[in-house]
Amino acid sequence: MAEQPVAGPFPTVPLTRRTPGDPAALAALVDRLPAAVLALDPAGRLTWLNAAAERLLGALSPLLLGRVLAEVPGTAGRALASAGAEAADTGEPVTVQAAGGWYEVRAARAEEGLALTVSDVSRRRTVQERADRSAARATLLVRVAAELSGALDGVSALGRLARLVVPVLTDGCVVTVVDRDGRARDVGSWHADPDRRDLLARYARVRLDTLPPSSPVGRALRTGEPVSSAVGDVLALMSDDGTREMLRALRAESVVVLPLPAESRTVGVLSLYLDAGRQVAAEDLATARAVAVQAGRAIDRVGRQSRQIQLAEALQRSLLTDPPDFPGVEVVVRYVPAAEAARVGGDWYDAFRHPDGDAVVVIGDVVGHDTAAAAAMGQLRGLVRGIAHSSRGGPAEVLRGLDEAMATMHAGTLATAAVARLERGGTRLRWANAGHPPPVLLWPGGRVEALAHEEADLLLGVDPEAERREDVVALAPGTTVLLHTDGLVERRGSTLDEGTERLHAALAELAGAPLPQLCDELLARLLEGTPQDDVAVVAFTVRPPV
């Protein structure tokens, strides 16, 4: 008689096989296994099962044998039948939820039908879920720290915060910020359900205008303490029908509002909206509070930095004074601060009368983009004036004296500068350059010429003994001289030569325009928005004789 297939862990093993020994004893042994074992015929009917399978399906063998597994009452039969078929087809275990737990199903198929083993993995899955949630919370804190640590615009960074905490900590989130005058406004929202994101955003735009002080948001802002509430209780406090209907349509069951603490005040709140069946575990709440603390500190830090930058900008602008009036010469100055971290820098310009009565125009750039560079800029600017008046020398002598003074008074400071002196009523220009972008001439006919040597002179602060060259060029009436810092021509993804070519082309096109208009249009064409570096421009035109 041929052997019958026997159940095994792989589809290639026979389903049954004649085995010596007592069949009843073998069945009793299989009944003692903690895993459920089932056998199905090709039609999916149960042909054998052990005691663990009986407990899983909720009935004894006499009531189950011959029945289609997928039609057994309860949730287990259909789930096990589907998972068993998938496991047999793929050769891989399939995890399924059934009968209040999680089970791993393995299966083997043969001509006689299907054999299944079903192991309870609920405890293992719970441990894994806890580990996954712990890792997700840790990753969230890292991402929040990265998002907020370098943020220079606290409101924008907090607006993105809602996307980070969803869905790790909550189903929906609204971020609220309070300004220095105590006005609260919602700056960001997000929901795990794409179909409810727009609704939550619309609700966030109007809720603060209608929520009473006794609402969870109002209480958290007032007391600085977390507040939890059922959404039904919040609905009962609301008087505006439209806003109440939006909140009801969000289908949240509860809300947790966490204050964003700063040193002396609450600077905002996080509103966490939870769907039915979701609870905030102690670990989740601790993580949410940590996020709120980071957010509060970020707002406070950005506020302090913003005030410091405003003060530094005010100081810098106070040093960049308007030029005096010079007979026969029109002078226009422009200054554009950079964006973000480089906003305060060392770009500067000046225009003053030489002791001999000539007009002197200076432009410079201290290396660095911070308040230290701005402070050094102010000191060097004052030194240039003092040296020019005391020495009565020309541009090269002024730069040489400045270099010597920096070696003893400002060691470690590096700077570039160009000095131009108008002589003989503006008909002659004497100039010198210490590593700065060259002055540019715009002749009356529209020709553009850069005043540059083949090899540029060394910048200031490197060698106080460096030679400083001086050149003279005759100016025709109507000639415009432009001095600028490198921020005007430097761009990411572009070379300095390309930037210089753009400058010369723009100047040629603007020939004949009034000097203020020429400067404004030049900045608009070359900067294309807020620059990455400070930009200083000083231009002067020799007026034709009347």
Coordinates of C-alpha atoms in Angstrom, one line a residue:
M1 CA 0.0 0.0 0.0
A2 CA 1.4 3.4 -0.9
E3 CA 2.4 5.9 1.8
Q4 CA 0.1 8.8 2.5
P5 CA 1.5 12.4 2.7
V6 CA 2.1 13.8 6.1
A7 CA 1.9 17.4 7.3
G8 CA 5.2 19.3 7.4
P9 CA 6.6 22.8 7.4
F10 CA 7.3 23.0 3.7
P11 CA 5.0 22.4 0.7
T12 CA 7.3 19.8 -0.8
V13 CA 6.9 17.4 2.2
P14 CA 4.1 14.8 1.9
L15 CA 0.9 15.6 3.8
T16 CA 0.6 12.3 5.6
R17 CA 2.7 9.2 6.1
R18 CA 2.2 5.9 7.9
T19 CA 4.0 6.1 11.2
P20 CA 4.6 3.2 13.6
G21 CA 2.9 3.6 17.0
D22 CA -0.5 4.2 18.5
P23 CA -2.5 6.8 16.4
A24 CA -4.4 7.8 19.5
A25 CA -1.2 8.5 21.4
L26 CA 0.1 10.6 18.5
A27 CA -3.1 12.6 18.4
A28 CA -2.8 13.1 22.2
L29 CA 0.7 14.3 21.7
V30 CA -0.3 16.9 19.1
D31 CA -3.1 18.0 21.4
R32 CA -0.5 19.1 23.9
L33 CA 1.1 21.5 21.4
P34 CA 0.5 25.2 22.3
A35 CA 0.1 25.9 18.6
A36 CA -3.1 25.2 16.8
V37 CA -2.9 22.5 14.1
L38 CA -5.6 22.1 11.4
A39 CA -6.1 20.1 8.3
L40 CA -8.4 21.1 5.4
D41 CA -9.6 19.2 2.4
P42 CA -9.3 20.8 -1.1
A43 CA -12.7 22.4 -0.6
G44 CA -11.5 24.1 2.6
R45 CA -13.5 21.8 5.0
L46 CA -11.9 20.9 8.3
T47 CA -10.7 17.2 8.4
W48 CA -8.7 17.3 11.6
L49 CA -7.7 19.8 14.4
N50 CA -6.0 19.6 17.7
A51 CA -7.2 20.9 21.1
A52 CA -5.5 24.3 20.6
A53 CA -7.4 24.8 17.3
E54 CA -10.6 23.9 19.1
R55 CA -10.0 26.6 21.7
L56 CA -9.1 29.1 19.0
L57 CA -12.2 28.4 16.9
G58 CA -14.4 28.2 20.1
A59 CA -15.9 24.8 19.5
L60 CA -15.1 21.0 19.8
S61 CA -14.1 18.8 16.9
P62 CA -17.5 17.1 16.4
L63 CA -19.1 20.5 15.7
L64 CA -16.3 21.6 13.4
L65 CA -15.2 18.6 11.3
G66 CA -16.6 18.8 7.9
R67 CA -17.4 22.5 8.0
V68 CA -15.7 25.0 5.7
L69 CA -13.2 26.9 7.9
A70 CA -14.0 30.3 6.4
E71 CA -17.7 29.8 7.4
V72 CA -17.0 28.9 11.1
P73 CA -18.8 31.5 13.2
G74 CA -16.7 34.2 14.8
T75 CA -13.7 36.1 13.5
A76 CA -11.1 33.3 13.6
G77 CA -12.3 31.0 10.8
R78 CA -12.4 33.4 7.9
A79 CA -9.1 35.1 9.0
L80 CA -7.3 31.8 9.3
A81 CA -8.6 30.5 6.0
S82 CA -7.4 33.6 4.2
A83 CA -4.0 33.7 5.9
G84 CA -3.5 29.9 5.4
A85 CA -4.1 30.3 1.6
E86 CA -1.7 33.2 1.4
A87 CA 1.0 31.4 3.5
A88 CA 0.7 28.3 1.3
D89 CA 1.0 30.3 -1.9
T90 CA 4.0 32.4 -0.7
G91 CA 5.8 29.9 1.5
E92 CA 6.1 32.6 4.1
P93 CA 4.4 33.0 7.5
V94 CA 1.4 35.4 7.6
T95 CA 0.4 37.3 10.8
V96 CA -3.3 37.9 11.2
Q97 CA -5.6 39.3 13.9
A98 CA -8.3 37.0 15.1
A99 CA -10.3 36.0 18.3
G100 CA -8.9 39.0 20.2
G101 CA -5.2 38.3 19.5
W102 CA -2.5 38.1 16.9
Y103 CA -1.5 34.8 15.3
E104 CA 1.2 33.6 12.9
V105 CA 0.0 31.2 10.3
R106 CA 2.2 28.7 8.4
A107 CA 0.8 26.4 5.8
A108 CA 1.6 23.5 3.4
R109 CA -0.5 22.4 0.5
A110 CA -0.8 19.0 -1.1
E111 CA -3.3 17.1 -3.2
E112 CA -5.2 16.0 0.0
G113 CA -5.7 19.7 1.0
L114 CA -4.0 22.2 3.3
A115 CA -2.3 21.8 6.7
L116 CA -2.0 24.8 9.0
T117 CA -0.1 25.6 12.2
V118 CA -1.3 28.7 14.1
S119 CA 0.9 30.2 16.8
D120 CA -0.2 33.0 19.2
V121 CA 2.2 35.9 18.8
S122 CA 0.2 38.5 20.7
R123 CA 2.8 38.9 23.4
R124 CA 5.6 39.1 20.9
R125 CA 3.7 41.6 18.8
T126 CA 3.0 43.7 21.9
V127 CA 6.6 43.8 22.8
Q128 CA 7.6 44.7 19.2
E129 CA 4.9 47.4 19.0
R130 CA 6.2 48.9 22.3
A131 CA 9.7 48.8 20.9
D132 CA 8.6 50.4 17.6
R133 CA 6.7 53.1 19.4
S134 CA 9.6 53.8 21.7
A135 CA 11.9 54.1 18.6
A136 CA 9.3 56.3 16.9
R137 CA 9.2 58.6 19.9
A138 CA 13.0 58.8 20.1
T139 CA 13.1 59.6 16.4
L140 CA 10.4 62.2 16.8
L141 CA 12.4 64.0 19.4
V142 CA 15.5 64.0 17.2
R143 CA 13.6 65.4 14.3
V144 CA 12.0 68.1 16.4
A145 CA 15.3 69.1 17.8
A146 CA 16.8 69.2 14.2
E147 CA 13.8 71.2 12.9
L148 CA 13.9 73.8 15.7
S149 CA 17.6 74.0 16.7
G150 CA 18.7 76.1 13.7
A151 CA 15.4 77.8 13.0
L152 CA 15.6 81.5 12.5
D153 CA 11.9 81.9 11.9
G154 CA 10.2 80.3 14.9
V155 CA 6.7 80.7 13.5
S156 CA 7.5 78.8 10.2
A157 CA 9.3 76.0 12.1
L158 CA 6.4 75.6 14.5
G159 CA 4.0 75.5 11.6
R160 CA 5.8 72.4 10.4
L161 CA 5.8 70.9 13.9
A162 CA 2.3 69.5 13.5
R163 CA 3.4 67.2 10.7
L164 CA 6.1 65.7 12.9
V165 CA 3.9 64.8 15.9
V166 CA 1.2 63.2 13.7
P167 CA 0.7 60.2 13.7
V168 CA 3.3 59.3 16.3
L169 CA 1.6 61.0 19.2
T170 CA -1.9 62.0 17.9
D171 CA -4.3 61.8 15.0
G172 CA -4.5 65.6 14.6
C173 CA -2.5 68.5 15.8
V174 CA -2.9 72.3 15.8
V175 CA 0.1 74.6 16.8
T176 CA -0.6 77.9 18.4
V177 CA 1.9 80.8 19.0
V178 CA 1.5 83.8 21.3
D179 CA 3.3 87.0 20.3
R180 CA 4.9 89.5 22.7
D181 CA 1.6 91.4 23.0
G182 CA -0.3 88.3 24.1
R183 CA -2.1 87.7 20.9
A184 CA -2.6 84.0 20.1
R185 CA -2.8 82.6 16.5
D186 CA -2.7 79.2 15.0
V187 CA 0.3 78.7 12.7
G188 CA 0.1 75.1 11.6
S189 CA -2.1 72.0 11.6
W190 CA -2.0 68.4 10.3
H191 CA -4.1 65.3 10.4
A192 CA -3.2 61.6 9.8
D193 CA -6.4 61.3 7.7
P194 CA -5.8 63.1 4.4
D195 CA -9.6 63.6 4.1
R196 CA -9.6 65.6 7.3
R197 CA -6.6 67.8 6.8
D198 CA -8.3 70.6 5.0
L199 CA -11.1 70.6 7.5
L200 CA -8.7 70.8 10.4
A201 CA -6.9 73.7 8.6
R202 CA -10.2 75.6 8.2
Y203 CA -11.1 74.9 11.8
A204 CA -7.7 76.3 12.9
R205 CA -8.2 79.5 11.0
V206 CA -11.4 80.4 13.0
R207 CA -11.4 78.5 16.3
L208 CA -9.4 81.1 18.4
D209 CA -12.0 83.7 17.5
T210 CA -14.8 81.6 19.0
L211 CA -13.3 79.4 21.8
P212 CA -14.2 80.8 25.2
P213 CA -11.6 81.4 27.9
S214 CA -12.9 78.2 29.7
S215 CA -12.0 76.0 26.7
P216 CA -8.9 73.7 27.0
V217 CA -6.9 76.1 24.8
G218 CA -7.9 79.1 26.9
R219 CA -7.1 77.3 30.2
A220 CA -3.7 76.0 29.0
L221 CA -2.7 79.5 27.8
R222 CA -3.8 81.1 31.0
T223 CA -2.5 78.6 33.5
G224 CA 0.5 77.2 31.7
E225 CA -0.7 73.7 32.6
P226 CA -1.7 70.8 30.4
V227 CA -5.5 70.3 29.9
S228 CA -7.4 67.2 28.7
S229 CA -11.0 67.2 27.8
A230 CA -13.6 65.2 25.9
V231 CA -14.5 66.9 22.6
G232 CA -18.2 66.7 23.6
D233 CA -17.4 69.0 26.5
V234 CA -15.7 71.5 24.3
L235 CA -18.7 71.4 21.9
A236 CA -20.9 72.3 24.8
L237 CA -18.8 75.5 25.5
M238 CA -18.9 76.8 21.9
S239 CA -21.5 79.3 20.9
D240 CA -20.7 79.7 17.1
D241 CA -22.6 77.1 15.1
G242 CA -20.2 77.0 12.2
T243 CA -17.1 76.4 14.3
R244 CA -18.9 73.8 16.4
E245 CA -20.0 71.9 13.3
M246 CA -16.4 71.9 12.0
L247 CA -15.1 70.4 15.3
R248 CA -17.9 67.8 15.3
A249 CA -17.1 66.9 11.7
L250 CA -13.4 66.2 12.7
R251 CA -14.7 63.2 14.6
A252 CA -12.2 63.5 17.4
E253 CA -13.2 62.1 20.7
S254 CA -10.8 63.9 23.0
V255 CA -8.2 66.7 23.0
V256 CA -5.1 67.3 25.0
V257 CA -3.6 70.8 25.1
L258 CA 0.0 71.2 26.1
P259 CA 1.5 74.7 26.8
L260 CA 4.8 75.7 25.1
P261 CA 6.8 77.2 28.0
A262 CA 9.5 79.8 27.8
E263 CA 11.5 81.4 30.7
S264 CA 8.8 83.8 31.9
R265 CA 5.6 83.0 30.0
T266 CA 3.7 80.6 27.9
V267 CA 4.5 81.2 24.2
G268 CA 1.9 78.9 22.7
V269 CA 0.2 75.5 22.9
L270 CA 0.0 72.2 21.1
S271 CA -3.6 70.9 20.6
L272 CA -3.6 67.1 20.1
Y273 CA -6.9 65.7 18.8
L274 CA -7.5 62.0 19.4
D275 CA -9.9 59.8 17.5
A276 CA -12.2 57.3 19.3
G277 CA -10.3 54.4 20.8
R278 CA -6.9 56.1 20.9
Q279 CA -5.5 56.8 24.3
V280 CA -2.4 58.9 25.2
A281 CA -0.1 56.5 27.0
A282 CA 2.2 57.9 29.7
E283 CA 5.2 57.6 27.4
D284 CA 3.4 59.4 24.6
L285 CA 2.4 62.2 27.0
A286 CA 6.0 62.5 28.3
T287 CA 7.2 62.8 24.7
A288 CA 4.6 65.4 23.8
R289 CA 5.6 67.5 26.8
A290 CA 9.3 67.2 25.7
V291 CA 8.3 68.4 22.3
A292 CA 6.4 71.3 23.8
V293 CA 9.4 72.3 25.9
Q294 CA 11.7 72.2 22.8
A295 CA 9.2 74.3 20.9
G296 CA 8.8 76.9 23.7
R297 CA 12.6 77.2 24.0
A298 CA 12.9 77.6 20.2
I299 CA 10.4 80.5 20.2
D300 CA 12.1 82.2 23.1
R301 CA 15.6 81.8 21.4
V302 CA 14.4 83.0 18.1
G303 CA 12.8 86.0 19.8
R304 CA 16.0 87.0 21.5
Q305 CA 18.0 86.5 18.3
S306 CA 15.5 88.6 16.4
R307 CA 15.8 91.4 18.9
Q308 CA 19.6 91.2 18.8
I309 CA 19.7 91.3 15.0
Q310 CA 17.4 94.2 15.0
L311 CA 19.6 96.1 17.4
A312 CA 22.7 95.2 15.3
E313 CA 21.0 96.3 12.1
A314 CA 20.0 99.5 13.7
L315 CA 23.6 100.1 14.8
Q316 CA 24.9 99.1 11.4
R317 CA 22.5 101.4 9.6
S318 CA 23.3 104.3 12.0
L319 CA 26.9 104.0 10.8
L320 CA 26.0 104.0 7.1
T321 CA 25.0 107.6 7.0
D322 CA 23.8 109.6 4.0
P323 CA 26.6 111.3 2.0
P324 CA 27.1 115.0 2.2
D325 CA 26.5 117.3 -0.7
F326 CA 29.5 117.9 -3.0
P327 CA 29.6 120.7 -5.6
G328 CA 29.2 119.4 -9.1
V329 CA 28.9 115.7 -7.9
E330 CA 25.7 113.6 -7.2
V331 CA 26.3 110.8 -4.8
V332 CA 23.8 107.9 -4.1
V333 CA 24.3 105.1 -1.6
R334 CA 22.3 101.8 -1.1
Y335 CA 22.6 99.0 1.4
V336 CA 20.7 95.7 1.4
P337 CA 21.1 93.3 4.3
A338 CA 21.4 89.6 3.6
A339 CA 18.8 87.0 4.5
E340 CA 18.9 84.5 7.4
A341 CA 22.0 84.0 9.5
A342 CA 24.2 86.4 7.4
R343 CA 21.9 89.3 7.9
V344 CA 24.4 91.4 9.9
G345 CA 27.8 91.7 8.3
G346 CA 30.7 94.0 7.6
D347 CA 29.8 95.7 4.4
W348 CA 30.2 99.5 4.6
Y349 CA 30.6 102.7 2.6
D350 CA 31.4 106.3 3.4
A351 CA 31.7 109.7 1.7
F352 CA 33.3 112.7 3.2
R353 CA 35.3 115.9 2.3
H354 CA 39.1 115.6 2.2
P355 CA 40.9 118.4 4.1
D356 CA 41.8 119.8 0.6
G357 CA 38.1 120.0 -0.2
D358 CA 37.9 117.1 -2.6
A359 CA 35.2 114.4 -2.3
V360 CA 36.4 111.1 -1.0
V361 CA 34.3 107.9 -1.5
V362 CA 35.1 104.7 0.3
I363 CA 33.6 101.2 0.2
G364 CA 34.8 98.1 2.2
D365 CA 33.9 94.7 3.5
V366 CA 35.1 93.2 6.8
V367 CA 35.4 89.4 6.5
G368 CA 32.7 87.7 8.5
H369 CA 28.9 87.8 8.8
D370 CA 28.1 88.5 12.4
T371 CA 27.9 91.2 15.0
A372 CA 31.7 91.1 15.4
A373 CA 32.1 91.9 11.8
A374 CA 29.6 94.7 12.0
A375 CA 31.5 96.2 15.1
A376 CA 34.8 96.0 13.3
M377 CA 33.3 97.6 10.3
G378 CA 32.3 100.7 12.4
Q379 CA 35.8 101.0 13.8
L380 CA 37.5 100.7 10.4
R381 CA 35.2 103.2 8.9
G382 CA 36.1 105.7 11.6
L383 CA 39.8 105.0 11.1
V384 CA 39.6 105.7 7.4
R385 CA 38.2 109.2 8.1
G386 CA 40.8 109.9 10.7
I387 CA 43.8 108.7 8.6
A388 CA 42.5 110.7 5.6
H389 CA 42.2 113.9 7.6
S390 CA 45.5 113.5 9.6
S391 CA 47.7 112.3 6.7
R392 CA 46.1 114.5 4.0
G393 CA 47.4 111.7 1.7
G394 CA 45.8 110.1 -1.3
P395 CA 43.9 106.8 -1.5
A396 CA 47.0 104.6 -1.4
E397 CA 48.3 106.4 1.7
V398 CA 44.9 106.0 3.4
L399 CA 44.9 102.3 2.8
R400 CA 48.5 101.9 3.9
G401 CA 47.7 103.8 7.1
L402 CA 44.6 101.7 7.7
D403 CA 46.6 98.5 7.2
E404 CA 49.2 99.6 9.7
A405 CA 46.6 100.6 12.3
M406 CA 44.8 97.2 11.9
A407 CA 48.0 95.4 12.6
T408 CA 48.2 96.9 16.1
M409 CA 44.6 97.7 16.9
H410 CA 42.6 95.0 15.1
A411 CA 44.9 92.0 14.8
G412 CA 43.2 89.1 13.2
T413 CA 40.7 91.3 11.3
L414 CA 40.7 90.9 7.5
A415 CA 39.0 93.4 5.2
T416 CA 38.8 94.7 1.6
A417 CA 38.4 98.3 0.7
A418 CA 38.5 100.7 -2.3
V419 CA 39.1 104.5 -1.9
A420 CA 38.3 107.0 -4.7
R421 CA 39.1 110.7 -4.5
L422 CA 37.6 113.2 -7.0
E423 CA 40.1 116.0 -7.8
R424 CA 40.0 119.2 -9.9
G425 CA 36.3 119.7 -9.5
G426 CA 35.5 116.1 -10.4
T427 CA 37.4 116.0 -13.7
R428 CA 40.0 113.5 -12.3
L429 CA 39.6 110.3 -10.2
R430 CA 42.4 109.1 -8.1
W431 CA 41.9 105.5 -6.7
A432 CA 43.4 102.6 -4.9
N433 CA 42.1 99.1 -4.1
A434 CA 43.0 96.6 -1.4
G435 CA 41.5 93.3 -2.7
H436 CA 38.0 94.7 -3.2
P437 CA 35.9 94.3 -6.4
P438 CA 37.1 97.0 -8.8
P439 CA 35.3 100.3 -9.2
V440 CA 33.3 100.5 -12.5
L441 CA 33.0 103.5 -14.8
L442 CA 29.9 104.1 -16.9
W443 CA 30.9 106.6 -19.5
P444 CA 28.3 109.0 -21.0
G445 CA 28.0 107.0 -24.2
G446 CA 27.2 103.8 -22.3
R447 CA 30.6 102.2 -22.4
V448 CA 31.4 100.3 -19.2
E449 CA 35.0 100.0 -17.9
A450 CA 36.4 98.3 -14.7
L451 CA 39.3 100.0 -12.9
A452 CA 41.4 97.0 -12.2
H453 CA 45.1 95.9 -12.3
E454 CA 46.1 92.6 -13.8
E455 CA 47.0 91.5 -10.2
A456 CA 44.9 92.8 -7.4
D457 CA 46.6 94.4 -4.4
L458 CA 46.5 92.4 -1.1
L459 CA 43.5 92.7 1.2
L460 CA 43.9 94.6 4.5
G461 CA 45.0 92.8 7.6
V462 CA 47.5 90.4 6.0
D463 CA 50.8 92.4 5.6
P464 CA 51.0 96.0 6.9
E465 CA 54.1 96.4 4.7
A466 CA 52.3 95.5 1.5
E467 CA 52.7 98.0 -1.4
R468 CA 49.6 100.0 -2.2
R469 CA 49.3 101.2 -5.8
E470 CA 47.4 104.4 -6.8
D471 CA 46.1 105.3 -10.3
V472 CA 44.5 108.3 -11.9
V473 CA 41.9 108.5 -14.6
A474 CA 40.3 111.6 -16.2
L475 CA 36.5 111.8 -16.0
A476 CA 34.3 113.3 -18.7
P477 CA 31.2 115.2 -17.4
G478 CA 28.3 112.8 -17.0
T479 CA 30.5 109.9 -16.1
T480 CA 29.2 107.6 -13.3
V481 CA 31.5 105.8 -10.9
L482 CA 30.1 102.7 -9.2
L483 CA 31.7 101.1 -6.1
H484 CA 30.1 97.9 -4.7
T485 CA 30.7 95.0 -2.4
D486 CA 30.9 91.4 -3.7
G487 CA 27.4 90.6 -2.6
L488 CA 26.2 92.4 -5.8
V489 CA 27.9 90.0 -8.2
E490 CA 28.3 86.7 -6.2
R491 CA 25.6 84.0 -6.6
R492 CA 25.4 80.4 -5.8
G493 CA 25.9 78.3 -8.9
S494 CA 27.5 81.2 -10.8
T495 CA 31.1 82.4 -11.1
L496 CA 32.3 85.8 -10.1
D497 CA 33.2 86.5 -13.7
E498 CA 29.6 85.7 -14.8
G499 CA 28.3 88.0 -12.0
T500 CA 30.6 90.8 -13.2
E501 CA 29.4 90.4 -16.8
R502 CA 25.8 90.7 -15.6
L503 CA 26.7 93.9 -13.7
H504 CA 28.4 95.5 -16.8
A505 CA 25.5 94.5 -19.1
A506 CA 22.9 96.0 -16.7
L507 CA 24.9 99.2 -16.4
A508 CA 25.2 99.6 -20.1
E509 CA 21.4 99.2 -20.5
L510 CA 20.8 101.7 -17.7
A511 CA 23.0 104.4 -19.2
G512 CA 21.4 107.8 -19.1
A513 CA 19.0 106.9 -16.3
P514 CA 18.9 109.2 -13.2
L515 CA 21.4 108.0 -10.6
P516 CA 18.9 107.0 -7.9
Q517 CA 16.8 105.0 -10.5
L518 CA 20.0 103.5 -11.9
C519 CA 21.0 102.2 -8.5
D520 CA 17.6 100.8 -7.6
E521 CA 17.1 99.1 -10.9
L522 CA 20.6 97.6 -10.7
L523 CA 19.8 96.1 -7.4
A524 CA 16.5 94.7 -8.6
R525 CA 18.1 93.1 -11.7
L526 CA 21.1 91.6 -10.0
L527 CA 19.7 90.5 -6.6
E528 CA 16.4 88.9 -7.6
G529 CA 15.1 89.0 -4.1
T530 CA 16.9 89.0 -0.7
P531 CA 20.6 88.3 -1.2
Q532 CA 22.6 85.7 0.6
D533 CA 25.3 88.3 1.5
D534 CA 25.1 92.0 2.4
V535 CA 25.3 94.4 -0.5
A536 CA 26.6 97.9 -0.3
V537 CA 26.6 100.3 -3.3
V538 CA 27.9 103.9 -3.6
A539 CA 27.7 105.6 -7.0
F540 CA 28.5 109.2 -8.0
T541 CA 28.1 111.1 -11.2
V542 CA 30.1 114.1 -12.3
R543 CA 27.6 116.7 -13.3
P544 CA 28.2 118.5 -16.6
P545 CA 29.1 122.2 -16.0
V546 CA 26.2 124.6 -16.1

